[in-house]
């Protein structure tokens, strides 16, 4: 499991303009997610950041509740999420399945 400080360091590099309260939530998510226990700090930070942005700042969950499948819901929120990540200083581009 990546240490909290390692994930935090990776996240600072990845999203330098992420607000402090959002930063803590993303690090907590990375540390609490069973699926990220074997991930590198960089991957844990990235996957947590992308998931946090998708679930917290977009209509992704509402689209799922309306019956859209995951891929369709992700497609509909992709531009909004990409703009949010860019605002946080993220330079990495979202993959097709992210």
PDB file of C-alpha atoms in Angstrom:
ATOM      1  CA  UNK A   1       0.000   0.000   0.000  1.00  0.00           C
ATOM      2  CA  UNK A   2       1.451   3.376  -0.928  1.00  0.00           C
ATOM      3  CA  UNK A   3       2.067   5.632   2.040  1.00  0.00           C
ATOM      4  CA  UNK A   4      -0.056   8.739   2.588  1.00  0.00           C
ATOM      5  CA  UNK A   5       2.966  10.979   2.074  1.00  0.00           C
ATOM      6  CA  UNK A   6       3.883   9.223  -1.185  1.00  0.00           C
ATOM      7  CA  UNK A   7       0.351   9.631  -2.563  1.00  0.00           C
ATOM      8  CA  UNK A   8       0.258  13.263  -1.396  1.00  0.00           C
ATOM      9  CA  UNK A   9       3.588  13.976  -3.080  1.00  0.00           C
ATOM     10  CA  UNK A  10       2.413  12.399  -6.339  1.00  0.00           C
ATOM     11  CA  UNK A  11      -0.859  14.327  -6.188  1.00  0.00           C
ATOM     12  CA  UNK A  12       0.933  17.662  -5.572  1.00  0.00           C
ATOM     13  CA  UNK A  13       2.954  17.056  -8.733  1.00  0.00           C
ATOM     14  CA  UNK A  14      -0.081  15.875 -10.700  1.00  0.00           C
ATOM     15  CA  UNK A  15      -2.564  18.602  -9.688  1.00  0.00           C
ATOM     16  CA  UNK A  16      -0.632  21.589  -8.328  1.00  0.00           C
ATOM     17  CA  UNK A  17      -3.709  23.857  -8.137  1.00  0.00           C
ATOM     18  CA  UNK A  18      -6.032  21.400  -6.408  1.00  0.00           C
ATOM     19  CA  UNK A  19      -7.660  23.188  -3.425  1.00  0.00           C
ATOM     20  CA  UNK A  20      -6.529  21.927  -0.007  1.00  0.00           C
ATOM     21  CA  UNK A  21      -9.891  20.469   1.024  1.00  0.00           C
ATOM     22  CA  UNK A  22     -10.186  18.603  -2.290  1.00  0.00           C
ATOM     23  CA  UNK A  23      -6.554  17.494  -1.959  1.00  0.00           C
ATOM     24  CA  UNK A  24      -7.221  15.811   1.386  1.00  0.00           C
ATOM     25  CA  UNK A  25     -10.328  14.057   0.043  1.00  0.00           C
ATOM     26  CA  UNK A  26      -8.425  12.653  -2.941  1.00  0.00           C
ATOM     27  CA  UNK A  27      -5.571  11.391  -0.764  1.00  0.00           C
ATOM     28  CA  UNK A  28      -8.066   9.817   1.648  1.00  0.00           C
ATOM     29  CA  UNK A  29      -9.824   8.102  -1.250  1.00  0.00           C
ATOM     30  CA  UNK A  30      -6.533   6.723  -2.548  1.00  0.00           C
ATOM     31  CA  UNK A  31      -5.654   5.352   0.875  1.00  0.00           C
ATOM     32  CA  UNK A  32      -9.120   3.928   1.589  1.00  0.00           C
ATOM     33  CA  UNK A  33      -9.758   2.271  -1.777  1.00  0.00           C
ATOM     34  CA  UNK A  34      -9.119  -1.486  -1.633  1.00  0.00           C
ATOM     35  CA  UNK A  35      -8.449  -1.545  -5.370  1.00  0.00           C
ATOM     36  CA  UNK A  36      -5.548   0.886  -5.022  1.00  0.00           C
ATOM     37  CA  UNK A  37      -3.657  -0.945  -2.280  1.00  0.00           C
ATOM     38  CA  UNK A  38      -1.213  -2.397  -4.806  1.00  0.00           C
ATOM     39  CA  UNK A  39      -1.009   0.677  -7.045  1.00  0.00           C
ATOM     40  CA  UNK A  40       2.039   2.883  -7.249  1.00  0.00           C
ATOM     41  CA  UNK A  41       1.632   6.264  -5.508  1.00  0.00           C
ATOM     42  CA  UNK A  42       1.382   7.945  -8.917  1.00  0.00           C
ATOM     43  CA  UNK A  43      -1.342   5.597 -10.174  1.00  0.00           C
ATOM     44  CA  UNK A  44      -3.225   5.784  -6.877  1.00  0.00           C
ATOM     45  CA  UNK A  45      -3.154   9.587  -7.006  1.00  0.00           C
ATOM     46  CA  UNK A  46      -4.258   9.691 -10.649  1.00  0.00           C
ATOM     47  CA  UNK A  47      -7.063   7.159 -10.345  1.00  0.00           C
ATOM     48  CA  UNK A  48      -8.358   8.755  -7.156  1.00  0.00           C
ATOM     49  CA  UNK A  49      -8.256  12.238  -8.669  1.00  0.00           C
ATOM     50  CA  UNK A  50     -10.133  11.141 -11.790  1.00  0.00           C
ATOM     51  CA  UNK A  51     -12.764   9.237  -9.787  1.00  0.00           C
ATOM     52  CA  UNK A  52     -13.176  12.073  -7.295  1.00  0.00           C
ATOM     53  CA  UNK A  53     -13.700  14.618 -10.068  1.00  0.00           C
ATOM     54  CA  UNK A  54     -16.158  12.334 -11.867  1.00  0.00           C
ATOM     55  CA  UNK A  55     -18.298  11.520  -8.827  1.00  0.00           C
ATOM     56  CA  UNK A  56     -18.133  14.872  -7.025  1.00  0.00           C
ATOM     57  CA  UNK A  57     -18.264  17.495  -9.762  1.00  0.00           C
ATOM     58  CA  UNK A  58     -20.219  15.959 -12.640  1.00  0.00           C
ATOM     59  CA  UNK A  59     -23.628  14.395 -13.265  1.00  0.00           C
ATOM     60  CA  UNK A  60     -22.020  10.960 -13.673  1.00  0.00           C
ATOM     61  CA  UNK A  61     -23.892   9.316 -10.790  1.00  0.00           C
ATOM     62  CA  UNK A  62     -27.187  10.902 -11.875  1.00  0.00           C
ATOM     63  CA  UNK A  63     -26.678   9.541 -15.389  1.00  0.00           C
ATOM     64  CA  UNK A  64     -26.065   6.059 -13.983  1.00  0.00           C
ATOM     65  CA  UNK A  65     -29.240   6.387 -11.910  1.00  0.00           C
ATOM     66  CA  UNK A  66     -31.128   7.292 -15.094  1.00  0.00           C
ATOM     67  CA  UNK A  67     -30.025   4.011 -16.664  1.00  0.00           C
ATOM     68  CA  UNK A  68     -26.989   5.016 -18.679  1.00  0.00           C
ATOM     69  CA  UNK A  69     -24.171   2.482 -18.735  1.00  0.00           C
ATOM     70  CA  UNK A  70     -20.754   3.482 -17.362  1.00  0.00           C
ATOM     71  CA  UNK A  71     -19.146   4.124 -20.732  1.00  0.00           C
ATOM     72  CA  UNK A  72     -22.004   6.361 -21.891  1.00  0.00           C
ATOM     73  CA  UNK A  73     -22.100   8.280 -18.608  1.00  0.00           C
ATOM     74  CA  UNK A  74     -18.335   8.789 -18.757  1.00  0.00           C
ATOM     75  CA  UNK A  75     -18.622  10.030 -22.323  1.00  0.00           C
ATOM     76  CA  UNK A  76     -21.229  12.641 -21.371  1.00  0.00           C
ATOM     77  CA  UNK A  77     -19.158  14.050 -18.492  1.00  0.00           C
ATOM     78  CA  UNK A  78     -15.718  13.789 -20.139  1.00  0.00           C
ATOM     79  CA  UNK A  79     -15.431  17.411 -21.296  1.00  0.00           C
ATOM     80  CA  UNK A  80     -16.602  18.814 -17.967  1.00  0.00           C
ATOM     81  CA  UNK A  81     -14.179  16.615 -16.063  1.00  0.00           C
ATOM     82  CA  UNK A  82     -11.295  17.439 -18.396  1.00  0.00           C
ATOM     83  CA  UNK A  83     -11.919  21.172 -17.886  1.00  0.00           C
ATOM     84  CA  UNK A  84     -12.007  20.702 -14.109  1.00  0.00           C
ATOM     85  CA  UNK A  85      -8.737  18.759 -14.120  1.00  0.00           C
ATOM     86  CA  UNK A  86      -7.108  21.394 -16.336  1.00  0.00           C
ATOM     87  CA  UNK A  87      -8.194  24.062 -13.843  1.00  0.00           C
ATOM     88  CA  UNK A  88      -6.358  22.127 -11.151  1.00  0.00           C
ATOM     89  CA  UNK A  89      -3.198  22.248 -13.250  1.00  0.00           C
ATOM     90  CA  UNK A  90      -3.375  18.654 -14.477  1.00  0.00           C
ATOM     91  CA  UNK A  91      -1.472  18.234 -17.716  1.00  0.00           C
ATOM     92  CA  UNK A  92      -2.071  14.516 -18.180  1.00  0.00           C
ATOM     93  CA  UNK A  93      -4.835  13.706 -20.639  1.00  0.00           C
ATOM     94  CA  UNK A  94      -7.688  11.400 -19.774  1.00  0.00           C
ATOM     95  CA  UNK A  95      -7.590   7.986 -21.382  1.00  0.00           C
ATOM     96  CA  UNK A  96     -10.549   6.640 -23.310  1.00  0.00           C
ATOM     97  CA  UNK A  97     -11.629   4.389 -20.413  1.00  0.00           C
ATOM     98  CA  UNK A  98     -11.034   6.935 -17.616  1.00  0.00           C
TER      99      UNK A  98
END
